[in-house]
């Protein structure tokens, strides 16, 4: 645990660099959570209740991390979570992350609020899924679906934990949502980060490229405010049935934290779910995602693939999640820090650091591939509390 947040695990150097490079309000936007940030901390704490049991003499000369998830095959059991406005963190924008997803042969979610449009990111040839918020105006949602299909994404992720946007104290303190008319202190904060500022000026386009066609507002923050207000709070399971009808490709539901919701999503024809509390940015207090994973796994009984996100910061976290039946893990802040710190090179470092640690843990546990980890299940783990 650090002074003002959960520990950043193997990414601590990159996170530190990102915080030094970014204006305070962007660093806080990445790091922060809702209300008391209890959920944010609980995501990390949940992993500390498990350890992986060391085993010897099992020929671990070859470790294979290949995973099949949501019908896709990835070289590593990693999925880069959709992160809004990530293009603001570095001039190389989300394309840097998509290139690294392609290089490492893993999946990535494109946020509805991506600075780069999905049409521009597919050129990376990464395995990309479009994350969709269902908007009040269903014509916008239909257009997003149409675009996701036409540009060749491999599927969609529908995020269901954002019926409203709760108070995030750090963003309130920094006036994050009011950046379109920067105050003097905000201007001063931006000027203390000249390298970031030069990149932002070089990048030019002050717009949320993925969705600016749906708003008449100008400027990233005004567009963000406008479109966040369009996320439909009346959304219910009937709408999900509508969506299942409107989209005949791969459909994944993100933001599941209850076994009954997992079952409902499955019954409505979802191809997979992401157990997620939005990285502690929505409901507070909520349980850690790893805390609810076993009950959700039991409910769906292996009939659809489960990915988990929230607080994945170490190789041991990945192995623990797989042993508790996740097909893959997903993470948001780590790649955002890597991107902010060093662009493409930083995202590459994030993936290499995590891969190395997963290999270490699997080898020392005598588990040579991801399916073996899942089959071993709890027998590979040692509960600590
Ligand atoms: C997010 N997340 C998110 N999720 C989503 O479905 N659409 C979005 O636009 C965003 N935007 C976003 C911005 C930022 C700055 C963060 C940190 C997160 C949530 C994200 O996909 C994922 O669920 C969490 O990031 C997982 O927790 P960790 O890995 O950050 O601890």
mmCIF file of N, CA and C and ligand atoms in Angstrom, residues 29-30 40 43 81-84 89 111-113 131 133 159 254 276-281 309-313 330-334 336, ligand 1:
data_model
loop_
_atom_site.group_PDB
_atom_site.id
_atom_site.type_symbol
_atom_site.label_atom_id
_atom_site.label_comp_id
_atom_site.label_asym_id
_atom_site.label_seq_id
_atom_site.Cartn_x
_atom_site.Cartn_y
_atom_site.Cartn_z
ATOM 1 N N UNK A 29 -7.046 11.160 -12.634
ATOM 2 C CA UNK A 29 -8.159 10.550 -13.376
ATOM 3 C C UNK A 29 -7.894 9.058 -13.559
ATOM 4 N N UNK A 30 -6.645 8.703 -13.856
ATOM 5 C CA UNK A 30 -6.307 7.276 -14.014
ATOM 6 C C UNK A 30 -6.382 6.555 -12.667
ATOM 7 N N UNK A 40 -11.604 0.200 -4.803
ATOM 8 C CA UNK A 40 -10.291 0.252 -5.452
ATOM 9 C C UNK A 40 -9.263 -0.527 -4.628
ATOM 10 N N UNK A 43 -9.982 -4.445 -4.427
ATOM 11 C CA UNK A 43 -9.556 -5.248 -5.585
ATOM 12 C C UNK A 43 -8.158 -5.804 -5.352
ATOM 13 N N UNK A 81 -7.941 -3.776 -21.043
ATOM 14 C CA UNK A 81 -9.282 -3.249 -20.750
ATOM 15 C C UNK A 81 -9.506 -1.926 -21.473
ATOM 16 N N UNK A 82 -10.772 -1.655 -21.860
ATOM 17 C CA UNK A 82 -11.067 -0.346 -22.459
ATOM 18 C C UNK A 82 -10.828 0.774 -21.444
ATOM 19 N N UNK A 83 -10.104 1.799 -21.859
ATOM 20 C CA UNK A 83 -9.801 2.940 -20.981
ATOM 21 C C UNK A 83 -10.137 4.216 -21.750
ATOM 22 N N UNK A 84 -11.074 4.993 -21.211
ATOM 23 C CA UNK A 84 -11.506 6.218 -21.879
ATOM 24 C C UNK A 84 -10.420 7.292 -21.888
ATOM 25 N N UNK A 89 -3.164 10.664 -22.772
ATOM 26 C CA UNK A 89 -2.039 10.398 -21.872
ATOM 27 C C UNK A 89 -0.693 10.481 -22.595
ATOM 28 N N UNK A 111 -12.315 1.681 -25.945
ATOM 29 C CA UNK A 111 -13.346 2.412 -25.198
ATOM 30 C C UNK A 111 -14.245 3.216 -26.140
ATOM 31 N N UNK A 112 -15.525 3.321 -25.776
ATOM 32 C CA UNK A 112 -16.406 4.252 -26.494
ATOM 33 C C UNK A 112 -15.754 5.634 -26.525
ATOM 34 N N UNK A 113 -15.077 5.982 -25.405
ATOM 35 C CA UNK A 113 -14.460 7.307 -25.283
ATOM 36 C C UNK A 113 -12.991 7.290 -25.699
ATOM 37 N N UNK A 131 -15.825 -1.513 -27.171
ATOM 38 C CA UNK A 131 -16.643 -1.390 -25.956
ATOM 39 C C UNK A 131 -17.740 -0.375 -26.242
ATOM 40 N N UNK A 133 -21.135 1.758 -24.862
ATOM 41 C CA UNK A 133 -22.127 2.205 -23.889
ATOM 42 C C UNK A 133 -23.431 2.366 -24.657
ATOM 43 N N UNK A 159 -20.705 -2.524 -21.567
ATOM 44 C CA UNK A 159 -20.410 -2.239 -20.152
ATOM 45 C C UNK A 159 -21.702 -1.871 -19.443
ATOM 46 N N UNK A 254 -19.603 -6.661 -19.721
ATOM 47 C CA UNK A 254 -18.577 -6.239 -18.751
ATOM 48 C C UNK A 254 -19.226 -5.510 -17.581
ATOM 49 N N UNK A 276 -16.108 -7.476 -13.218
ATOM 50 C CA UNK A 276 -15.435 -6.176 -13.102
ATOM 51 C C UNK A 276 -16.276 -5.227 -12.261
ATOM 52 N N UNK A 277 -15.594 -4.409 -11.459
ATOM 53 C CA UNK A 277 -16.294 -3.302 -10.804
ATOM 54 C C UNK A 277 -15.737 -1.970 -11.324
ATOM 55 N N UNK A 278 -15.304 -2.003 -12.588
ATOM 56 C CA UNK A 278 -14.816 -0.812 -13.266
ATOM 57 C C UNK A 278 -13.554 -0.268 -12.561
ATOM 58 N N UNK A 279 -12.789 -1.186 -11.990
ATOM 59 C CA UNK A 279 -11.561 -0.755 -11.298
ATOM 60 C C UNK A 279 -11.851 0.149 -10.111
ATOM 61 N N UNK A 280 -12.987 -0.105 -9.426
ATOM 62 C CA UNK A 280 -13.324 0.696 -8.242
ATOM 63 C C UNK A 280 -13.773 2.111 -8.574
ATOM 64 N N UNK A 281 -14.172 2.345 -9.816
ATOM 65 C CA UNK A 281 -14.543 3.707 -10.229
ATOM 66 C C UNK A 281 -16.048 3.937 -10.192
ATOM 67 N N UNK A 309 -11.191 -8.445 -14.202
ATOM 68 C CA UNK A 309 -10.269 -7.311 -14.093
ATOM 69 C C UNK A 309 -10.428 -6.651 -12.736
ATOM 70 N N UNK A 310 -9.492 -5.753 -12.429
ATOM 71 C CA UNK A 310 -9.505 -5.033 -11.148
ATOM 72 C C UNK A 310 -8.333 -5.444 -10.275
ATOM 73 N N UNK A 311 -7.284 -4.624 -10.268
ATOM 74 C CA UNK A 311 -6.171 -4.846 -9.344
ATOM 75 C C UNK A 311 -5.173 -5.907 -9.755
ATOM 76 N N UNK A 312 -5.196 -6.336 -11.016
ATOM 77 C CA UNK A 312 -4.182 -7.312 -11.470
ATOM 78 C C UNK A 312 -2.850 -6.564 -11.605
ATOM 79 N N UNK A 313 -1.900 -6.863 -10.747
ATOM 80 C CA UNK A 313 -0.636 -6.120 -10.759
ATOM 81 C C UNK A 313 0.601 -7.010 -10.689
ATOM 82 N N UNK A 330 -7.763 -9.118 -17.265
ATOM 83 C CA UNK A 330 -7.776 -7.858 -17.993
ATOM 84 C C UNK A 330 -7.265 -6.770 -17.049
ATOM 85 N N UNK A 331 -6.698 -5.706 -17.587
ATOM 86 C CA UNK A 331 -6.224 -4.616 -16.729
ATOM 87 C C UNK A 331 -6.251 -3.302 -17.497
ATOM 88 N N UNK A 332 -6.531 -2.236 -16.746
ATOM 89 C CA UNK A 332 -6.661 -0.913 -17.354
ATOM 90 C C UNK A 332 -5.525 0.015 -16.969
ATOM 91 N N UNK A 333 -5.436 0.316 -15.670
ATOM 92 C CA UNK A 333 -4.428 1.307 -15.245
ATOM 93 C C UNK A 333 -3.007 0.940 -15.666
ATOM 94 N N UNK A 334 -2.587 -0.344 -15.552
ATOM 95 C CA UNK A 334 -1.201 -0.645 -15.931
ATOM 96 C C UNK A 334 -0.854 -0.202 -17.353
ATOM 97 N N UNK A 336 -2.382 2.058 -19.071
ATOM 98 C CA UNK A 336 -2.489 3.526 -19.130
ATOM 99 C C UNK A 336 -1.197 4.162 -18.587
HETATM 100 C C1 LIG B 1 -11.648 2.692 -17.211
HETATM 101 N N1 LIG B 1 -12.559 1.664 -17.423
HETATM 102 C C2 LIG B 1 -13.442 1.746 -18.476
HETATM 103 N N2 LIG B 1 -14.290 0.702 -18.755
HETATM 104 C C3 LIG B 1 -15.133 0.755 -19.805
HETATM 105 O O1 LIG B 1 -15.875 -0.205 -20.031
HETATM 106 N N3 LIG B 1 -15.158 1.875 -20.606
HETATM 107 C C4 LIG B 1 -14.363 2.957 -20.389
HETATM 108 O O2 LIG B 1 -14.393 3.930 -21.126
HETATM 109 C C5 LIG B 1 -13.489 2.907 -19.277
HETATM 110 N N4 LIG B 1 -12.675 3.978 -18.978
HETATM 111 C C6 LIG B 1 -11.732 3.871 -17.977
HETATM 112 C C7 LIG B 1 -10.823 4.910 -17.763
HETATM 113 C C8 LIG B 1 -9.814 4.765 -16.821
HETATM 114 C C9 LIG B 1 -8.821 5.880 -16.614
HETATM 115 C C10 LIG B 1 -9.716 3.576 -16.069
HETATM 116 C C11 LIG B 1 -8.608 3.384 -15.059
HETATM 117 C C12 LIG B 1 -10.624 2.559 -16.252
HETATM 118 C C13 LIG B 1 -12.508 0.430 -16.599
HETATM 119 C C14 LIG B 1 -11.518 -0.569 -17.177
HETATM 120 O O3 LIG B 1 -11.990 -1.084 -18.387
HETATM 121 C C15 LIG B 1 -11.251 -1.745 -16.211
HETATM 122 O O4 LIG B 1 -12.477 -2.302 -15.829
HETATM 123 C C16 LIG B 1 -10.453 -1.323 -14.972
HETATM 124 O O5 LIG B 1 -9.441 -0.419 -15.324
HETATM 125 C C17 LIG B 1 -9.835 -2.550 -14.322
HETATM 126 O O6 LIG B 1 -9.161 -2.209 -13.144
HETATM 127 P P1 LIG B 1 -7.571 -1.904 -13.079
HETATM 128 O O7 LIG B 1 -6.835 -2.904 -13.926
HETATM 129 O O8 LIG B 1 -7.394 -0.512 -13.578
HETATM 130 O O9 LIG B 1 -7.274 -2.031 -11.631
#
